[in-house]
XYZ file of C-alpha atoms in Angstrom:
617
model
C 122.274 123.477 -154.787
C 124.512 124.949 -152.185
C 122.775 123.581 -148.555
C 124.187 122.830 -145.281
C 122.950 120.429 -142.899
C 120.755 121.285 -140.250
C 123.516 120.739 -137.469
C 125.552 123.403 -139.328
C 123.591 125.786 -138.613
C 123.055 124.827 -135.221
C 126.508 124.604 -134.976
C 126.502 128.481 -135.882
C 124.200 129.798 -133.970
C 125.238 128.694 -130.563
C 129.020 129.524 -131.266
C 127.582 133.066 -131.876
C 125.126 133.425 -129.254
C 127.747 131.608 -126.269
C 129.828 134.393 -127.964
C 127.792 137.254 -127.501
C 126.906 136.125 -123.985
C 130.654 136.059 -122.982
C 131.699 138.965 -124.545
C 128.355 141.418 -123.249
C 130.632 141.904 -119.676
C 133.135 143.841 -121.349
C 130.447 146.578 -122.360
C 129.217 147.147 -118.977
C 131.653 149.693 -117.199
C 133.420 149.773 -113.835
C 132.245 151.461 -110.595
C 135.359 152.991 -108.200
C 135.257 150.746 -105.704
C 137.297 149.977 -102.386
C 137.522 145.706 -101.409
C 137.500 145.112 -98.007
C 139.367 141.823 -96.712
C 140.279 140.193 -93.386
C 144.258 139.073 -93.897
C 143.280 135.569 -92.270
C 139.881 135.292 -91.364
C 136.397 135.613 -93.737
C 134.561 138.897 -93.475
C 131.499 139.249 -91.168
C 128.090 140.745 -91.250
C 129.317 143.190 -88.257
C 132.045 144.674 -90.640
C 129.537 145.543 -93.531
C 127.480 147.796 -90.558
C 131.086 149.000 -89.254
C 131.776 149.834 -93.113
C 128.188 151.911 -93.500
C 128.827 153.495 -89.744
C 132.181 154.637 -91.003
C 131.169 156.340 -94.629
C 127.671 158.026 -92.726
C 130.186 159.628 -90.176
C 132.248 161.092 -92.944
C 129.545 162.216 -94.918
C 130.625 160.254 -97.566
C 128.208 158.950 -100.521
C 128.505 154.995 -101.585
C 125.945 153.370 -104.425
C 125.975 150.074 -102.298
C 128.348 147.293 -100.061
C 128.218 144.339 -101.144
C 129.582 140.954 -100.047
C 131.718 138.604 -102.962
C 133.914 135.616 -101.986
C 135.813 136.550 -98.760
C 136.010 140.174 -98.546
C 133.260 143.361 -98.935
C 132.759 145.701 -101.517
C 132.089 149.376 -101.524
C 130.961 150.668 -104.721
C 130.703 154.321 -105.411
C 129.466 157.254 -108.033
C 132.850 158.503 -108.625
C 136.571 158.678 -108.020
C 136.791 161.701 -105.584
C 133.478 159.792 -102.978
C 136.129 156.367 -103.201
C 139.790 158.494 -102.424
C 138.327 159.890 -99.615
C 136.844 156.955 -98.193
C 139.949 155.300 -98.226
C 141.649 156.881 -94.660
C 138.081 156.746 -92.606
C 138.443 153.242 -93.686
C 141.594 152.453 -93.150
C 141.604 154.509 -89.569
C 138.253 152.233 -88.119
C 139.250 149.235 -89.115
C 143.086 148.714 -88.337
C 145.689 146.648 -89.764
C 144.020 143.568 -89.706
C 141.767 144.435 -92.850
C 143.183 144.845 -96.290
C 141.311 148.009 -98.143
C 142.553 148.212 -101.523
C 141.294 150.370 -104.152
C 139.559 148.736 -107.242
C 137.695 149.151 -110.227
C 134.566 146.987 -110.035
C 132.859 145.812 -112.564
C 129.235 146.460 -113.070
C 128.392 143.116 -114.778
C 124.540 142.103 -114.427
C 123.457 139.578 -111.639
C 122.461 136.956 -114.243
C 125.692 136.916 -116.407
C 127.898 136.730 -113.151
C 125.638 133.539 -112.351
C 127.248 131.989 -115.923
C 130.540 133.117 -114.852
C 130.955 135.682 -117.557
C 133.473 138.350 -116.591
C 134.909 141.332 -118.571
C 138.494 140.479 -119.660
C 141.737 141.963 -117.394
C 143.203 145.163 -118.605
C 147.251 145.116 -118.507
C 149.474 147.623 -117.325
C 149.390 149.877 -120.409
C 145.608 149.824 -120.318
C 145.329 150.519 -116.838
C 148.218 151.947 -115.330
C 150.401 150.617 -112.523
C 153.900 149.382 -111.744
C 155.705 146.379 -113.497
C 159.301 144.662 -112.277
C 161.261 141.802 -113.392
C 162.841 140.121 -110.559
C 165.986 137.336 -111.087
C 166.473 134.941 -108.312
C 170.047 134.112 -107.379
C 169.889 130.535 -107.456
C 173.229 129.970 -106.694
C 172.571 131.551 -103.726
C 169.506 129.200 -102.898
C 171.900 126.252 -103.186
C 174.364 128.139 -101.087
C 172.142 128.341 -97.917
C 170.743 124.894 -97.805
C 174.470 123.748 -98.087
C 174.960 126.616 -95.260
C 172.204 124.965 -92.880
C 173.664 121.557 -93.890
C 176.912 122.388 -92.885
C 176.112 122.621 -88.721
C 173.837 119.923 -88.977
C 176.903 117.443 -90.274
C 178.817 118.880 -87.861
C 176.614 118.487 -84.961
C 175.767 114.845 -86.368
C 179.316 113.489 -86.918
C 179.712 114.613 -83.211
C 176.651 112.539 -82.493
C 178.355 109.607 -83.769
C 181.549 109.952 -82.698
C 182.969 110.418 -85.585
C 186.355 112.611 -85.804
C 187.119 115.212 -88.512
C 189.409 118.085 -88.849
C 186.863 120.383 -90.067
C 184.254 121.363 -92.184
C 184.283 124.076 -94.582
C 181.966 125.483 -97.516
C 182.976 126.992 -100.781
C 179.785 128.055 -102.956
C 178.166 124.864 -103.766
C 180.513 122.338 -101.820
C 181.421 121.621 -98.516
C 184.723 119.804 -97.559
C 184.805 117.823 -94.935
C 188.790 116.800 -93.601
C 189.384 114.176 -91.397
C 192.279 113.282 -89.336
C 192.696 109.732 -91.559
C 190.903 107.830 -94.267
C 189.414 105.383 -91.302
C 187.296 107.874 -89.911
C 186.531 109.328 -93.324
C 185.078 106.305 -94.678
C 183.435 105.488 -91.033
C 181.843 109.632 -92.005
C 180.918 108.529 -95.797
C 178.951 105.539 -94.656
C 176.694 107.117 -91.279
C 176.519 110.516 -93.751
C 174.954 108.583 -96.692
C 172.294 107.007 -94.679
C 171.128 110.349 -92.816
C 171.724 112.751 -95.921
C 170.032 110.965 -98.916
C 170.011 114.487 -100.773
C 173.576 114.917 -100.652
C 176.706 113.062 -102.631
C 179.792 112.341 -100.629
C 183.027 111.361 -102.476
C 186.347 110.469 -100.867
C 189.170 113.503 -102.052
C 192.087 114.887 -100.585
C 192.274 118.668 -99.054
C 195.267 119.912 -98.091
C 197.084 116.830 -97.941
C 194.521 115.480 -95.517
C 191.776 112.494 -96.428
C 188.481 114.360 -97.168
C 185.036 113.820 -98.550
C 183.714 116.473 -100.682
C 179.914 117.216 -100.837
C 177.524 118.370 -103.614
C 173.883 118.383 -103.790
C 172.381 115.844 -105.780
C 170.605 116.357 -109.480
C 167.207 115.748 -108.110
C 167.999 118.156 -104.471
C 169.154 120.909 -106.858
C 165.882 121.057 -109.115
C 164.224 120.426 -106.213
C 166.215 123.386 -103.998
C 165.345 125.567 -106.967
C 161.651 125.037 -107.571
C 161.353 125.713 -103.569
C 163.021 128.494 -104.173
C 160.906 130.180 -107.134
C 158.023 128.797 -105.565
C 158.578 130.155 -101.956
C 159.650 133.314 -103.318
C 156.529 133.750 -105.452
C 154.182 133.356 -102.215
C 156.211 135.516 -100.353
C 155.900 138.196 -103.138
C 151.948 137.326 -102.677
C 151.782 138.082 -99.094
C 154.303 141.597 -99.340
C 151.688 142.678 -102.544
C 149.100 142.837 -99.748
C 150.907 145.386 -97.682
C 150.322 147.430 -100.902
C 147.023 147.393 -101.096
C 146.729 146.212 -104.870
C 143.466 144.948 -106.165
C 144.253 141.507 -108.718
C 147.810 141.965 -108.720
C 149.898 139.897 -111.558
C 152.912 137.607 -109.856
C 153.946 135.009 -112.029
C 157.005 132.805 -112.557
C 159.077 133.849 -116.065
C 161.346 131.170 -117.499
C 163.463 129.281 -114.751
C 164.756 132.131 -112.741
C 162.698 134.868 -112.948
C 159.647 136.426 -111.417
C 156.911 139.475 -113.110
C 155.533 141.092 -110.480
C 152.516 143.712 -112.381
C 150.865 145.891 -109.597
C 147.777 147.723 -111.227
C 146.845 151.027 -109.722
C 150.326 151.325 -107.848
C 152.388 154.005 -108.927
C 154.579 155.155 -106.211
C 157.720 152.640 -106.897
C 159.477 153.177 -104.158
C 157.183 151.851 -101.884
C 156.079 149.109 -104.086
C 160.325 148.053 -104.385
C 160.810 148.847 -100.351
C 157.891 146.096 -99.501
C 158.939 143.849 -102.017
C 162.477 144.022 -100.631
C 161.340 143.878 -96.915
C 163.080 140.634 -95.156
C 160.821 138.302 -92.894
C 161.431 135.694 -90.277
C 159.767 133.118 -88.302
C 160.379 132.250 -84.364
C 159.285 128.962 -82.650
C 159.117 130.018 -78.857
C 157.235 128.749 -75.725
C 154.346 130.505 -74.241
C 155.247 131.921 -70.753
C 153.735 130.733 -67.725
C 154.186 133.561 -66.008
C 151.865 136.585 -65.601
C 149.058 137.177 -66.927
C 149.073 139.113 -70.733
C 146.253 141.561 -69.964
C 147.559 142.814 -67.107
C 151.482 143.040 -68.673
C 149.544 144.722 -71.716
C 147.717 147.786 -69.796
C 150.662 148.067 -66.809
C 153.926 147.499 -69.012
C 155.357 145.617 -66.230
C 156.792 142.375 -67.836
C 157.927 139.327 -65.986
C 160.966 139.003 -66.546
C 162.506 136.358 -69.516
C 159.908 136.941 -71.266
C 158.319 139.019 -74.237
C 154.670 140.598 -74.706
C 153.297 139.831 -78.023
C 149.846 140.223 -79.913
C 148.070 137.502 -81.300
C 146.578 138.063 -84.529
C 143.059 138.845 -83.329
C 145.102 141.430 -81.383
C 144.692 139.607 -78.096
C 147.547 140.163 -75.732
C 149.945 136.624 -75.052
C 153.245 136.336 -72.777
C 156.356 134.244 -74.839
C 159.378 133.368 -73.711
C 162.127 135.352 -74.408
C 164.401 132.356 -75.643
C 164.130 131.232 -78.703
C 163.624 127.418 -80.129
C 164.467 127.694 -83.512
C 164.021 130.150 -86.620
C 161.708 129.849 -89.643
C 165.269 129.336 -91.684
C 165.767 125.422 -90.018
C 161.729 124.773 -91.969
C 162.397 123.364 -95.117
C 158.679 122.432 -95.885
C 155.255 123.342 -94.981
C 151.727 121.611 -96.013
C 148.682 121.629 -94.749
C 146.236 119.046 -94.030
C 144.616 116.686 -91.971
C 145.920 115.002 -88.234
C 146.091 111.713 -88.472
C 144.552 110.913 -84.811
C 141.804 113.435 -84.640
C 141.018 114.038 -88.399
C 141.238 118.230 -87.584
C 142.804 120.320 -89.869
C 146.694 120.691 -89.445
C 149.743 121.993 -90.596
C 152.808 119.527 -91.429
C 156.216 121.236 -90.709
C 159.504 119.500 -92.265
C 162.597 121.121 -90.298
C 166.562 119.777 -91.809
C 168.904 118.288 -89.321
C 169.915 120.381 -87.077
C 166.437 122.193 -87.168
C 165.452 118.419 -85.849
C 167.766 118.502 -82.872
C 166.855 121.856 -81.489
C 163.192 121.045 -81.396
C 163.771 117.185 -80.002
C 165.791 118.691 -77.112
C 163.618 121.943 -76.580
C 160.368 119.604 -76.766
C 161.736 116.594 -75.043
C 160.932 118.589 -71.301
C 157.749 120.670 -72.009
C 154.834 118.287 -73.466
C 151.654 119.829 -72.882
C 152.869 123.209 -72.937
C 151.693 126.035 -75.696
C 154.324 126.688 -78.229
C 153.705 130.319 -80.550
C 155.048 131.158 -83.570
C 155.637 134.289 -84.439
C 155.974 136.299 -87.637
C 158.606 138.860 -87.755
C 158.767 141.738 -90.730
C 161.557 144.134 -91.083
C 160.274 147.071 -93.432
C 162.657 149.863 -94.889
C 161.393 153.007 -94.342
C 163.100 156.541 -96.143
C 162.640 159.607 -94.052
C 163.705 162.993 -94.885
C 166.457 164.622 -92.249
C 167.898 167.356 -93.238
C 166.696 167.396 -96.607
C 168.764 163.778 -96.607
C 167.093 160.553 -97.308
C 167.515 158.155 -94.064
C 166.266 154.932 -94.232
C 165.429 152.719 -91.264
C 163.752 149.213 -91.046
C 160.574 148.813 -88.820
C 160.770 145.427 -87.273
C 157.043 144.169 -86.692
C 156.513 141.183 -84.662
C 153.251 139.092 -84.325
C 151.821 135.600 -83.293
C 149.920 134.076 -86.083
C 149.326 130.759 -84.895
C 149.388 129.226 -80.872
C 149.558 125.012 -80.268
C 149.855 122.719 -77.644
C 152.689 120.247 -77.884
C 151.420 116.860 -78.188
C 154.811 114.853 -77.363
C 158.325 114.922 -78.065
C 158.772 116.591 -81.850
C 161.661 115.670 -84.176
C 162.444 116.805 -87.923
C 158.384 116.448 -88.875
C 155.674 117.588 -86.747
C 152.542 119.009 -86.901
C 150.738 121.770 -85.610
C 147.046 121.475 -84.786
C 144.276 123.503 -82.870
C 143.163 125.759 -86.153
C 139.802 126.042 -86.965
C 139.388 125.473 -90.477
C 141.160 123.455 -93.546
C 141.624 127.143 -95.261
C 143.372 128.747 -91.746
C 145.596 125.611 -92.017
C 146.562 126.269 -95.768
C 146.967 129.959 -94.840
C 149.454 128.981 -92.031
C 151.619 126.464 -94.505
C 151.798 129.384 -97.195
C 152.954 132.042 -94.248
C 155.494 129.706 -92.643
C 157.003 128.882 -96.548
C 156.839 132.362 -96.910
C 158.635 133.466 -93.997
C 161.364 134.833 -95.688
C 162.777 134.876 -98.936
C 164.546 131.066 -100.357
C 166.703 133.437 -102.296
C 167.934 136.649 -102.919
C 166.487 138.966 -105.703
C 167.135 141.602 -108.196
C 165.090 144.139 -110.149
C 166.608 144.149 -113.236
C 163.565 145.758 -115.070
C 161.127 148.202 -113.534
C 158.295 149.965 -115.719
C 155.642 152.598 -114.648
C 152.535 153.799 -116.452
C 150.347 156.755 -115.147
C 146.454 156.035 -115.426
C 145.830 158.653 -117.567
C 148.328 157.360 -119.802
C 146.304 154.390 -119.314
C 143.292 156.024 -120.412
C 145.238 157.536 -123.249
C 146.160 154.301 -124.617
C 142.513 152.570 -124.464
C 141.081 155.536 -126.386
C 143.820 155.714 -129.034
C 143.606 151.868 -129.686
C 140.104 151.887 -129.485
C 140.223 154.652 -132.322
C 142.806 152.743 -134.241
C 141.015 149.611 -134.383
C 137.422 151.033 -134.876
C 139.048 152.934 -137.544
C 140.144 150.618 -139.603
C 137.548 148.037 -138.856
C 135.306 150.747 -140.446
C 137.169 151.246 -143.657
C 137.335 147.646 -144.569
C 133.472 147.044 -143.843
C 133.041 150.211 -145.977
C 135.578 148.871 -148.688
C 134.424 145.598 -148.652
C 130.715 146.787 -149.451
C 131.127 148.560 -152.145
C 133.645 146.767 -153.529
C 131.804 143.073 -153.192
C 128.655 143.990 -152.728
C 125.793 141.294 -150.944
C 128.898 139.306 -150.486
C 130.636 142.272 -149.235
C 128.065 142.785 -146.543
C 128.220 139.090 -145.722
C 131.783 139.404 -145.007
C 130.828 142.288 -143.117
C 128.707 140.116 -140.778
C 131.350 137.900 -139.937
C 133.863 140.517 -139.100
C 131.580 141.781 -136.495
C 131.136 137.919 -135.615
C 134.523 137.261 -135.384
C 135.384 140.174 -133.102
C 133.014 139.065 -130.817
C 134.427 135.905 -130.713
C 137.774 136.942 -129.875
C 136.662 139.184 -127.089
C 134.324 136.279 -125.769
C 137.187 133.893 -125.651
C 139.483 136.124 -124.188
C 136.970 137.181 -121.424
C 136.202 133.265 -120.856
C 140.109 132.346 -120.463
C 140.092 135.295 -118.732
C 143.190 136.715 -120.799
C 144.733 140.072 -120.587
C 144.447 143.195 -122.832
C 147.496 144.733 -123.222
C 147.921 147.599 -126.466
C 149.751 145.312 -128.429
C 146.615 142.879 -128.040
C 144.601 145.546 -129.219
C 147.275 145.204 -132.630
C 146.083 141.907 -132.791
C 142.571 142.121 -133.024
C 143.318 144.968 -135.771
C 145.475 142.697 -137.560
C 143.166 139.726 -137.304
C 140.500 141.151 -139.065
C 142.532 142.327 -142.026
C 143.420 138.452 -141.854
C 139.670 137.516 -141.988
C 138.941 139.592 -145.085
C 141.917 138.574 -146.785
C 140.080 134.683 -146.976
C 136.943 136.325 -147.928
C 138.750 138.113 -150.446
C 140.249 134.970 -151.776
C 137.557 133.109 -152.083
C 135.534 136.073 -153.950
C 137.374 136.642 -156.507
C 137.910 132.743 -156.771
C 133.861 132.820 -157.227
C 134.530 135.664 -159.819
C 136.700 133.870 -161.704
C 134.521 130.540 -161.830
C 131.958 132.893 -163.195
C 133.892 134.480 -165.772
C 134.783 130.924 -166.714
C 131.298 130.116 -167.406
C 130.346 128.274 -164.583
C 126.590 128.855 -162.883
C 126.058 130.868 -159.581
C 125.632 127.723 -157.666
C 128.763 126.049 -158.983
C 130.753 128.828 -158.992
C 129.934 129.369 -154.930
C 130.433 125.472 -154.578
C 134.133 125.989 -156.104
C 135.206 129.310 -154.789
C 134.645 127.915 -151.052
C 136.187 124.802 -151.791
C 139.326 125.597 -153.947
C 140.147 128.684 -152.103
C 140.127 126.761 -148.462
C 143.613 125.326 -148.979
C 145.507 128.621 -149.737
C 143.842 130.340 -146.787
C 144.601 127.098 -144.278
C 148.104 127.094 -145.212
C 148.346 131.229 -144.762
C 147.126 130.853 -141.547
C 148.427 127.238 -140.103
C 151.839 129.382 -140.929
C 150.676 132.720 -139.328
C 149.602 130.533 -136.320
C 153.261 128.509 -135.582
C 154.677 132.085 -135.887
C 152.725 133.520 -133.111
C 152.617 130.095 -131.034
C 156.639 130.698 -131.373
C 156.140 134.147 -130.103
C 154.244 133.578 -127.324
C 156.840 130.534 -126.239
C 159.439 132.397 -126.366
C 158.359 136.146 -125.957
C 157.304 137.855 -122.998
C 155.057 140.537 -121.669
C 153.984 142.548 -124.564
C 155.174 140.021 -126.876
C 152.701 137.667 -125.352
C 149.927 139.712 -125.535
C 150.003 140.151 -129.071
C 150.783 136.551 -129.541
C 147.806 135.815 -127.480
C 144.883 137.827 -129.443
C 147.058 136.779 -132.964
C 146.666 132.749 -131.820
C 142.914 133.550 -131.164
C 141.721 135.964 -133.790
C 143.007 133.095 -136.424
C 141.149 130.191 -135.377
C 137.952 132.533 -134.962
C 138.536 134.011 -138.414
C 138.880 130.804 -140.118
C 135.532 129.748 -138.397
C 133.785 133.036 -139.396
C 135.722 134.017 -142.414
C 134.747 130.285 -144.138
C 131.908 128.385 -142.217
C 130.211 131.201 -141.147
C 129.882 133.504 -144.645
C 129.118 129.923 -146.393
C 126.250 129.065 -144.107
C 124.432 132.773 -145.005
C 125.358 132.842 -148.755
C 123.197 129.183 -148.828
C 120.829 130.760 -147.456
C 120.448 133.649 -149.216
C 121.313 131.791 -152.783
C 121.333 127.972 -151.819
C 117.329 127.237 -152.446
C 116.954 128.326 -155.719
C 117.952 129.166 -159.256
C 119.906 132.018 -159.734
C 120.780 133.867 -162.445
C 123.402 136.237 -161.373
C 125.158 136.707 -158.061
C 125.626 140.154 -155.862
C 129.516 140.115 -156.756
């Protein structure tokens, strides 16, 4: 008798019902929506009835606002209600709220509570903007050698040292000296301040000299800052856009996909991604008062009005400690006295020696920092393209100075742990570590989009169709059986897509197709290996026993082979590649669950508790 144990079936059932719960989101559409953020502070209950204020005013129909995470969402009937919401929006609430336009999904209460979500749509499913960005690392190396070179020269003058000169040449610096005595005097004070950096003796034109490279470790290290830095500054430009679950992740060692869904005016999507950024460390002015400089326009003079970010006016000093380019690290945290969240700020050398001395005077005084953005901006003169840069300058974060600061130093007085991870993130991502190129740039219309989802829909529906027909007729009970556990097994990939939440791309939707030609092909084998055991004289019950158990190799080795080939695909492939590589690596292991456990468990029982005379085959 062919009988499985109890757990089996267990087993089974609560793969396919965990299934079936995961994969349900993905049937429930998407309401046009419009998500509502605060750039650094959570929502509050007074923007929802500013939101509903703003939409009655314009005569504008909504289904409902409701608040997720850190931001609001207005959900409405169609397209044309959420486009024209988007300006009355935009106009009441400023630029310190990010409105970007979305497609919410309308997933029940009670399968958001078990975290079930529909799966991500890519680019070709949903339309957007995608670019490929390579990072000149070189480059990266280049200026931290650039900001080491004044800081050794300003040091060696600290100690007394005497040299020639210093130069740089792309990833070395040359230091001459007047004679080998002060050269090895530089070597050993250089070594013990500059732990990053080699220093071997050489000779440059004729004169004793100590060449200077960047150690193994500095170098990786220069370079992850550099991909990492640029990535979060690519995080905070996406915002300016708008863009609703935007896609920026790191590709291979040097490169950076940027996927903006919804977007498609490239232009602006490359001109904010291009914009340069800067940070300033200044004092705040003692002088005047800020509200009264802000409505009369009379400013004292050396110094500079400014908004702080909850647009409250603040008087700076005109001069300037130091620039965001002297911070080579920024993490947040806790103080060490007071236990209150802080920021930790790592500056190099010479970074260190302009805050020492511009600190060293004014402890207990305010020091600002302020964010600076310079946007390009095309205008159309004379039926000529013209572009400008807007500079925008703003305080995001105001401290007192708590006693002399040096090359680390904190900066405390924010209000909660996540304001003091936002600030580390904004003052790494200043300005870019590195310069970039687009060297790939792809745009796909919505209704292209739309285009796609139907047609691969069709396709795979299609054929999913003819091979539950086909295998029906053809096998008959066992056909149907088979049947059952395609439907199971396309579940299954859609549930464990949605759970890992994985995108859908088209050549995904290839995947899935191709999968389930995979799954019948094992029920096929072991079918007609049944078949045979029957025409071989074998009973019903024996003949089941063998055809599941002799046919099992064959299909593991097809698809342990099928599986290295996509797991090499989606290691070394990219974008579309990966999708298909994705949905391939899944649909196997769900059709060898399905395609052998699953059809087994319902043949035994169907046939498995009693005597049978002839099978449905």
């Amino acid at each position: 008798m062919n009988r499985y144990p109890f757990w089996k079936y267990l087993l089974i059932i609560i793969v396919v019902v965990v299934g079936l719960i995961y994969a349900l989101p993905n049937l429930y559409g998407e309401d046009p929506a419009i998500q509502i953020s605060h750039r650094n502070t959570p929502v509050s209950a007074a923007l929802k009835n500013k939101i509903k204020t703003t939409l009655l005013s314009a005569h504008i129909k909504y289904k409902r606002i409701q608040h997720e995470g850190n931001n609001y969402l207005v959900r409405f009937n169609n397209t044309d209600e959420q486009l024209k919401a988007i300006a009355p929006i935009k106009n009441a609430l400023g630029n310190h709220y990010v409105v970007a336009v979305n497609l919410a999904p309308t997933t029940p209460r009670w399968l958001k509570d078990l975290r079930a979500k529909p799966m991500y749509l890519g680019l070709d499913l949903r339309g957007g903007v995608h670019f490929l960005l390579q990072i000149d690392m070189s480059a990266a190396v280049e200026q931290v050698l650039s900001r080491d070179e004044s800081g050794i020269r300003r040091f060696l003058m600290s100690k007394q040292v005497h040299y020639s000169d210093v130069t740089r040449e792309k990833k070395a610096l040359y230091i001459r000296f007047p004679d080998s005595v002060q050269r090895n005097k530089a070597k050993e004070v250089l070594e013990g301040e500059y732990r990053d950096l080699s220093f071997l003796p050489t000779k440059r034109d004729g004169d004793p000299a100590l060449v200077v490279h960047m150690s193994a470790s500095a170098l990786a290290r220069t370079q992850r800052y550099a991909m990492e830095q640029n990535i979060t500054t690519l995080r905070n430009r996406v915002n300016q856009l708008g863009v609703s679950e935007p896609i920026i992740q790191q590709q291979g060692k040097d490169r950076i996909v940027v996927e903006l869904p919804g977007v498609q005016d490239t232009a602006r999507a490359k001109n904010i991604l291009g914009a340069t950024a800067g940070l300033q460390f200044r004092l705040v002015s003692r002088q005047g008062n800020p509200e009264t400089a802000q409505h009369s326009g009379n400013v004292p003079p050396n110094t500079q009005l400014f908004q702080e970010r909850s647009g409250k006016p603040i008087l700076l000093k005109r001069h300037v400690i130091l620039t965001g380019d002297y911070v080579v690290n920024a993490a947040s945290g806790f103080a060490h006295r007071s236990n209150s969240p802080a920021v930790f700020i790592t500056l190099n050398a010479e970074g260190a020696h302009l805050m020492s001395e511009a600190t060293r005077n004014n402890v207990g005084r305010l020091m600002a920092v302020v964010y600076i953005e310079s946007k390009p901006e095309t205008h159309v003169v004379n039926g000529k393209k013209v572009v400008t840069h807007k500079k925008i300058e703003k305080v995001i974060n105001v401290a007192r100075i708590q006693e002399q600061l040096g090359r680390r130093f904190q900066i405390t007085g924010l209000d909660s742990p996540q304001q003091a991870r936002n600030l580390a993130l904004l003052l790494r991502a200043g300005s870019l570590a590195a310069p970039m190129t687009i060297i790939e740039e792809r745009t796909v219309g919505p209704s292209l989009g739309k285009d796609n989802i139907q047609q691969g829909f069709n396709s795979a529906l299609i054929g999913f169709l003819l091979v539950v027909l086909f295998m029906a007729v053809y096998y008959r009970l066992f056909g149907l059986v088979a049947d059952l556990a395609l439907i199971a097994n396309v579940v299954l990939i859609v549930a464990v897509m949605s759970m890992i939440q994985a995108t859908l791309t088209l050549p995904g939707i290839a995947g899935i197709t191709l999968t389930v030609g995979m799954a019948v092909d094992a029920n096929v084998l072991i079918f007609e290996r049944i078949r045979e055991e029957l025409r071989n004289g074998n009973t019903p019950q024996a003949s089941i026993h063998a055809g599941y158990e002799r046919a099992f190799g064959t299909i593991a080795d097809s698809n342990i082979t099928t599986l290295i080939a996509a797991l090499m695909l989606f290691a070394f492939g990219s974008g579309p590649v990966k999708g298909f590589a994705v949905t391939l690596s899944i649909g196997i292991v769900t059709s060898m669950f399905t395609a052998i456990m699953g059809t087994r468990a319902v043949i035994n029982l169907v046939y498995g508790r009693r005597r049978v005379q002839r099978l449905a085959i």
